[in-house]
mmCIF file of C-alpha atoms in Angstrom:
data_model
loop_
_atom_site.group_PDB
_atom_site.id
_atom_site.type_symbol
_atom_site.label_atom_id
_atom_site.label_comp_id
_atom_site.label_asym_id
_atom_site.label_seq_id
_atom_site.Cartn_x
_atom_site.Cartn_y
_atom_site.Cartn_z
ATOM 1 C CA UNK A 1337 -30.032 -69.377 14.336
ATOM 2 C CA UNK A 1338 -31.539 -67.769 17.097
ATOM 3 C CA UNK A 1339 -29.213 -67.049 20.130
ATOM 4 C CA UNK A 1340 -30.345 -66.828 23.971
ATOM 5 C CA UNK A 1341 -33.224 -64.852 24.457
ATOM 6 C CA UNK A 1342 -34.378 -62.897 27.803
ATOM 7 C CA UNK A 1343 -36.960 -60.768 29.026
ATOM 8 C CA UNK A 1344 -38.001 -58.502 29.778
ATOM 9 C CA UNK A 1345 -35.303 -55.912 29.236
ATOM 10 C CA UNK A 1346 -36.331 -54.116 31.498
ATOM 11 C CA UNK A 1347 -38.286 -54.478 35.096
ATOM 12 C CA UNK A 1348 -39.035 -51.749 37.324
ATOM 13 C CA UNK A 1349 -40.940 -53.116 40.370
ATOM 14 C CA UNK A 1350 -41.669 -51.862 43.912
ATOM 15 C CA UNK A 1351 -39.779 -53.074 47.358
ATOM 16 C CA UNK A 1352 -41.754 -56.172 48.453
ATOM 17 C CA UNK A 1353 -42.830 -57.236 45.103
ATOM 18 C CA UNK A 1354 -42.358 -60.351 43.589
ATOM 19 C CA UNK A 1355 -40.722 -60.987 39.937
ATOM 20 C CA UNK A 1356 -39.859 -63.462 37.636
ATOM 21 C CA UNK A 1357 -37.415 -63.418 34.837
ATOM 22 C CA UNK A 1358 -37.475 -65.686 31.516
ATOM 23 C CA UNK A 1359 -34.340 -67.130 29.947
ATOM 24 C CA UNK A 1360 -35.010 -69.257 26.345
ATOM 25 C CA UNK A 1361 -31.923 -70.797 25.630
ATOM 26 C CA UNK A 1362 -30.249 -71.707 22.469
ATOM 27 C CA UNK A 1363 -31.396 -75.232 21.231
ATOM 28 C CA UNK A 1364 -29.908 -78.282 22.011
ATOM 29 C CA UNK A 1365 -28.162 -76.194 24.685
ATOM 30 C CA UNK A 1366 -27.905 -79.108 28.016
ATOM 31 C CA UNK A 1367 -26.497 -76.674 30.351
ATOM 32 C CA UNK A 1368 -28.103 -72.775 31.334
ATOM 33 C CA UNK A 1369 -26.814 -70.405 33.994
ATOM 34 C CA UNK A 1370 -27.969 -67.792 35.532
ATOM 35 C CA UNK A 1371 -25.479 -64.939 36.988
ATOM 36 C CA UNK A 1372 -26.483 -61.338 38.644
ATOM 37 C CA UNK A 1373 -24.521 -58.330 37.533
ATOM 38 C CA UNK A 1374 -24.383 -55.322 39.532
ATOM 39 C CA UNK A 1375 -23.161 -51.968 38.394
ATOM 40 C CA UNK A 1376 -19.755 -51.991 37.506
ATOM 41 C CA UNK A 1377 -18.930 -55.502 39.130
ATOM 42 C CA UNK A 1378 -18.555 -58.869 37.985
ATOM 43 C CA UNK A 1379 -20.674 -61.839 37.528
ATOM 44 C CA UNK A 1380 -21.586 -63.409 40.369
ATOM 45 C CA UNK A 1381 -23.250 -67.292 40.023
ATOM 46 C CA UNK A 1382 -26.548 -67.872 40.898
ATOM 47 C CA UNK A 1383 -27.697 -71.134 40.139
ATOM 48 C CA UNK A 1384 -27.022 -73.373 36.944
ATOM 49 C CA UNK A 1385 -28.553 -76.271 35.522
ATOM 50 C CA UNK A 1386 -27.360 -79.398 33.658
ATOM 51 C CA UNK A 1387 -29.862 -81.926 31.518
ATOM 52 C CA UNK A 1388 -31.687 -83.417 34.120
ATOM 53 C CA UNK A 1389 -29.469 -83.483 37.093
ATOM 54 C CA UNK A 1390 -30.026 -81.851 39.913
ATOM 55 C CA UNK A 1391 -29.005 -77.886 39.667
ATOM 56 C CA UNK A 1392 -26.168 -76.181 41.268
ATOM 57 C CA UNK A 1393 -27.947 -73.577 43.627
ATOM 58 C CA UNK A 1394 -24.835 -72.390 45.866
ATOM 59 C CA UNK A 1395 -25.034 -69.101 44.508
ATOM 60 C CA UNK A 1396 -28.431 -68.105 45.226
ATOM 61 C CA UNK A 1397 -28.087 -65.623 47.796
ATOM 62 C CA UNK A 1398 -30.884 -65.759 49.943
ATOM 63 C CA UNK A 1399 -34.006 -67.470 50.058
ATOM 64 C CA UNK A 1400 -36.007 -65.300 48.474
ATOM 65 C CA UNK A 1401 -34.042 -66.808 45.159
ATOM 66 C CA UNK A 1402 -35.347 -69.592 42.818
ATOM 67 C CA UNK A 1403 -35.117 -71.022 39.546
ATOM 68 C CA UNK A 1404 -36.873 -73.265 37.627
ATOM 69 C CA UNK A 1405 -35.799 -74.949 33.980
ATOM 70 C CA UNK A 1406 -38.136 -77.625 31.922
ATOM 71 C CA UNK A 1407 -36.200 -80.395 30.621
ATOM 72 C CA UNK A 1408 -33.347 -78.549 28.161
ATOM 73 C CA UNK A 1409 -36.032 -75.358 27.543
ATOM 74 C CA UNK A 1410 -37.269 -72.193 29.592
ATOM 75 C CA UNK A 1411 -36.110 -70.929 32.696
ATOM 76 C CA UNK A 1412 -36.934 -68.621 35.133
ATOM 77 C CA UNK A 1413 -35.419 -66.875 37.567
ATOM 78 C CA UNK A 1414 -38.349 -65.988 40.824
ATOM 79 C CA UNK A 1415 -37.028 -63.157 42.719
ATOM 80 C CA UNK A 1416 -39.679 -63.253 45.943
ATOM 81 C CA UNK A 1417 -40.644 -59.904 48.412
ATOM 82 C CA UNK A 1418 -37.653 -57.609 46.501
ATOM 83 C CA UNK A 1419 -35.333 -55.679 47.972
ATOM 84 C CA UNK A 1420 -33.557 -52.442 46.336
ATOM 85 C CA UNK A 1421 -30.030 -54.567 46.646
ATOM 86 C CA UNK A 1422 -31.582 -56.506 44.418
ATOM 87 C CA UNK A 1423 -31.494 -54.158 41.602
ATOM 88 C CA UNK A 1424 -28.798 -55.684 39.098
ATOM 89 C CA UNK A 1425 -28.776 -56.992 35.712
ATOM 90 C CA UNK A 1426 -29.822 -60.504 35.412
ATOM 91 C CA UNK A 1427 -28.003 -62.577 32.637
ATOM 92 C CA UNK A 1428 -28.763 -66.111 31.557
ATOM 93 C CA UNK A 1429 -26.503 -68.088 29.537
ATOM 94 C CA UNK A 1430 -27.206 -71.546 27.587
ATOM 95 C CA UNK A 1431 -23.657 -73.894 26.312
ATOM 96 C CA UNK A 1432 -23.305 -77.418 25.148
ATOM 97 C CA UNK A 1433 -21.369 -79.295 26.877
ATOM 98 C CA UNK A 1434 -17.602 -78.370 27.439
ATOM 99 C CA UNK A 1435 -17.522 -75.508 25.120
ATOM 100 C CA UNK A 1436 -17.827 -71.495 25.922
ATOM 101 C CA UNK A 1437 -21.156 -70.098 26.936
ATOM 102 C CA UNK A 1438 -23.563 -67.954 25.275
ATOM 103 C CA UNK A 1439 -25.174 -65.365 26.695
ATOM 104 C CA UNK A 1440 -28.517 -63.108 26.583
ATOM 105 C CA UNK A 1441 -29.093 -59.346 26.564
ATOM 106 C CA UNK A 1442 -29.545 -59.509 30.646
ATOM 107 C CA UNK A 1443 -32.550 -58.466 32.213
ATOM 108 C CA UNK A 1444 -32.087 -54.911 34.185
ATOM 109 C CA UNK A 1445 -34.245 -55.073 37.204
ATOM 110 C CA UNK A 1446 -34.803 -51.996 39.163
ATOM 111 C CA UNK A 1447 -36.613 -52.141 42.801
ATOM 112 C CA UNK A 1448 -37.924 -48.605 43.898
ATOM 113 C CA UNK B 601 -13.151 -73.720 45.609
ATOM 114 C CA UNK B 602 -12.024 -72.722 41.902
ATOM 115 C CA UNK B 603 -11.363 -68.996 42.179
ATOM 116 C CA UNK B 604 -10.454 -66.328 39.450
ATOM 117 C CA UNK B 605 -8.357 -63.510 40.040
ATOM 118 C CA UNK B 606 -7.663 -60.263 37.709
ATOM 119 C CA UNK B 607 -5.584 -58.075 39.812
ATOM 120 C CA UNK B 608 -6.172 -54.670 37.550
ATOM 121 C CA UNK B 609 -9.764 -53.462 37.924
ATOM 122 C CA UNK B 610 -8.858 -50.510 35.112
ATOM 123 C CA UNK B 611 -6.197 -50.402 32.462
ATOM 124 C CA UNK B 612 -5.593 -47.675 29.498
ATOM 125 C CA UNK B 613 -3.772 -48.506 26.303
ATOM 126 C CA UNK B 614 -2.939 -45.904 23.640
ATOM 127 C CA UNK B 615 -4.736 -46.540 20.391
ATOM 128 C CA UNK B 616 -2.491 -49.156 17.847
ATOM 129 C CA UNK B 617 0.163 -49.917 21.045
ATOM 130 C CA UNK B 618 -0.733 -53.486 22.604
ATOM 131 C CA UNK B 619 -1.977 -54.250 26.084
ATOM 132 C CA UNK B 620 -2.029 -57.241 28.285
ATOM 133 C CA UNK B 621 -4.750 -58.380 30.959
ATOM 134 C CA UNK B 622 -3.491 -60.397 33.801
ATOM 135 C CA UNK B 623 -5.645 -64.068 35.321
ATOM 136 C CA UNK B 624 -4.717 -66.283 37.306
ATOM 137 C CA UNK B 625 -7.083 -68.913 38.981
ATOM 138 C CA UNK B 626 -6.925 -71.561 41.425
ATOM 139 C CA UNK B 627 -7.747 -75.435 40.959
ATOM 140 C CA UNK B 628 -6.792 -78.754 41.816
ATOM 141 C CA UNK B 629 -8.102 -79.897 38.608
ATOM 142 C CA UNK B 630 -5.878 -80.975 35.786
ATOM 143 C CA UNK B 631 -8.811 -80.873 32.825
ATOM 144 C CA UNK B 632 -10.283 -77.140 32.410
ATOM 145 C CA UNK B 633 -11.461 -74.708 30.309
ATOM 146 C CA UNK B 634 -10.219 -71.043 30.073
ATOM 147 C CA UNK B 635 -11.645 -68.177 28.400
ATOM 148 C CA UNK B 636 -11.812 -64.156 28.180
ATOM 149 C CA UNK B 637 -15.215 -62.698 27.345
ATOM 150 C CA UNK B 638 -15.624 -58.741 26.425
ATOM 151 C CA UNK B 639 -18.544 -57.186 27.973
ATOM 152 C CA UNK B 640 -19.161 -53.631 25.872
ATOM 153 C CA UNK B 641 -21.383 -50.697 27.111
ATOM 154 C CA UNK B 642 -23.929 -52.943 25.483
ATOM 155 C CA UNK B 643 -23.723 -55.377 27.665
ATOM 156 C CA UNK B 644 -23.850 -58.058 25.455
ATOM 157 C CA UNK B 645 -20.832 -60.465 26.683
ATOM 158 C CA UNK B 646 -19.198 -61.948 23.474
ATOM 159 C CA UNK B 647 -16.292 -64.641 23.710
ATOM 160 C CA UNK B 648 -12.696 -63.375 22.352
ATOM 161 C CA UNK B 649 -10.634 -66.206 23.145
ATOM 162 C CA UNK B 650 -10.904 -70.136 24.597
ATOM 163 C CA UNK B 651 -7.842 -72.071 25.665
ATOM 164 C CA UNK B 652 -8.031 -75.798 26.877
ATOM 165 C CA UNK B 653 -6.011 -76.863 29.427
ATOM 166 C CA UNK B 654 -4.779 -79.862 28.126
ATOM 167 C CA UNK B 655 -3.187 -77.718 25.343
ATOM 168 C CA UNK B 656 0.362 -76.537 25.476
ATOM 169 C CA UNK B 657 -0.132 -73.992 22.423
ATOM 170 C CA UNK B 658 -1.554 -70.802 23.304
ATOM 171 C CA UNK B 659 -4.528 -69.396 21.541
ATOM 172 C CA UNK B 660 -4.637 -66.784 19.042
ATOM 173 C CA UNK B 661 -7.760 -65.256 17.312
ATOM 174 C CA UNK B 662 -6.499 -62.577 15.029
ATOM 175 C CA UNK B 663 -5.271 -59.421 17.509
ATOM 176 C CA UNK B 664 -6.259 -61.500 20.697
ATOM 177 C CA UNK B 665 -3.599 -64.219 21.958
ATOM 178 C CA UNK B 666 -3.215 -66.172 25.678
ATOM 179 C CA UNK B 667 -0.329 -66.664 27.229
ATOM 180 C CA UNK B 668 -1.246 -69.622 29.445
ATOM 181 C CA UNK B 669 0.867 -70.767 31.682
ATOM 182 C CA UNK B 670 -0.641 -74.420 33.696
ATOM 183 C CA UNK B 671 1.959 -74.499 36.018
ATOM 184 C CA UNK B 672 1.401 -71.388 37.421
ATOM 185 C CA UNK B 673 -1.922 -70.980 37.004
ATOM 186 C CA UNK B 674 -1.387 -68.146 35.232
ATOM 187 C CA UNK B 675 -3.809 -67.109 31.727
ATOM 188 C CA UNK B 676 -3.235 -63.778 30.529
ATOM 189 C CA UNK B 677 -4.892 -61.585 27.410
ATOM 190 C CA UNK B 678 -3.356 -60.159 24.825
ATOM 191 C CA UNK B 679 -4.259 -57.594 22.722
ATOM 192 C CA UNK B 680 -2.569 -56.201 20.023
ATOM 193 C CA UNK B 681 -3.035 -52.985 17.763
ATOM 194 C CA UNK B 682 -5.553 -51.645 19.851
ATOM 195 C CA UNK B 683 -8.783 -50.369 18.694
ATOM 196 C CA UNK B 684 -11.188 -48.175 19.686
ATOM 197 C CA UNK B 685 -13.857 -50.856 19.652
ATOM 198 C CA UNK B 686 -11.826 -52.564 22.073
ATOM 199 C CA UNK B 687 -13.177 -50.767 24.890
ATOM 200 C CA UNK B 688 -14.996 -52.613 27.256
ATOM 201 C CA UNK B 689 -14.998 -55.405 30.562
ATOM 202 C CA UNK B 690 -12.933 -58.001 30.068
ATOM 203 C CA UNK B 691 -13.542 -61.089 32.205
ATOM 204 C CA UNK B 692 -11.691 -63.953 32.388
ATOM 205 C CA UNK B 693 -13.961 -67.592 33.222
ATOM 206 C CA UNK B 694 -12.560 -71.091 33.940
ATOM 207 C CA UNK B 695 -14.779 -73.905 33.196
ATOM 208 C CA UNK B 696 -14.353 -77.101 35.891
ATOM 209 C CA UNK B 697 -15.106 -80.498 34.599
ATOM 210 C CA UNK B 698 -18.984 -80.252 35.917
ATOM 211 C CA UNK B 699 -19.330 -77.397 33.740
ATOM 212 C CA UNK B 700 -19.476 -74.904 36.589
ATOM 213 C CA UNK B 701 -18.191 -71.617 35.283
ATOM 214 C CA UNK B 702 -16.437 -69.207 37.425
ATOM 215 C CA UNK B 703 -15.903 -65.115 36.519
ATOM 216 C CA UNK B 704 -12.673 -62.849 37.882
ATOM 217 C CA UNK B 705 -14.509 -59.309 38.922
ATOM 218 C CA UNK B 706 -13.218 -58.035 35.221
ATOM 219 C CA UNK B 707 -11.140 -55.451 34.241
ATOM 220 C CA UNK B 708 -11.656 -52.468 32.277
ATOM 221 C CA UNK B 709 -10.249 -51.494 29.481
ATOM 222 C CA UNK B 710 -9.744 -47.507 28.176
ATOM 223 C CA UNK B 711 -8.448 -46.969 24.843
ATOM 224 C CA UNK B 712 -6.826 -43.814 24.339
ATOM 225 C CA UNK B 713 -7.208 -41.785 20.459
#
């Protein structure tokens, strides 16, 4: 079947722009995550969402953050007046309850 | 606060020897998840290896085995006969019981031919 899907693959955008990124999850998936990946670090949390409770947002680093999911579906990650620190790669991930995540191809956003 | 900790940022293993990746983490928790994920050049993250907490065995998945160790919070990687395809991140997670997932900074792994 079809695994997690993101995109674009790519986003250049200028400083002060605003951006949004798309995560389709697998399926059937009740939980989806978003984490931000700079170059040559870890995963750091952003935000994460669970059926229909309310989501976990005590990652999202400033204000300028936000994320949206419909019911078990699409996400997106908003990324509001950019700033080149911003420039990471943006992975989603989708998981069923208790068990391992799966993750997406990332999104590499680049703020010039 | 769950944290994650891998204390080597870069390792090397010679091709075909076997190499082990340190974790540890701190909970209160008693029911958790564990796992190692391998991030390639790609990018892609892939799963090698979950261990639940409640288990006492350790996990094995062909060259890849934990050695997990509750009491001391303690979940280390594995990997024997090294291959060349086993270059990449490594990054160890721990799942809490609200399904919040929580990545050590990684550490990278160089095999040498």
């Amino acid at each position: 079947g079809a695994g997690v899907s993101q995109s674009p693959s790519n986003k250049v955008t200028e400083k002060g722009k605003d951006v949004e990124l798309r995560c389709d999850p697998i399926s059937g998936h009740t939980a989806l995550y978003w984490y931000r990946q700079r170059l040559g670090q870890g995963l750091e949390f952003l935000i994460y969402f669970q059926g229909n409770s309310a989501p976990d947002k005590s990652g999202l680093p400033s204000d300028r953050f936000s994320a949206e999911r419909t019911g078990e579906s699409v996400s997106t990650l908003t990324i509001q007046r950019t700033q080149q620190e911003d420039s990471a790669v943006y992975l989603c991930a989708s998981s069923p309850s208790t068990y391992e995540q799966y993750f997406g191809p990332g999104t590499r956003l680049t703020v010039t | 606060a769950q944290t994650v900790t891998q204390s080597q940022p870069e390792m090397s293993v010679q091709e075909a020897e076997t190499v082990t990746l340190s974790c540890t983490y701190d909970t209160s928790e008693s029911d958790y998840y564990l796992f190692w994920y391998k991030q390639p050049p790609s990018r892609q993250m892939i799963l090698v290896i979950r261990q639940e907490a409640y288990k006492q065995q350790n996990a094995t998945e062909n060259r890849f085995s934990v050695n997990f160790q509750k009491a001391a919070k303690s979940f280390s990687l594995k990997i024997s006969d090294s291959q060349l395809g086993d270059a990449a991140m490594y990054f160890c997670a721990y799942r809490n019981r609200d399904d919040k997932i929580i990545f050590g900074k990684g550490t990278r792994l160089h095999i040498l031919p």
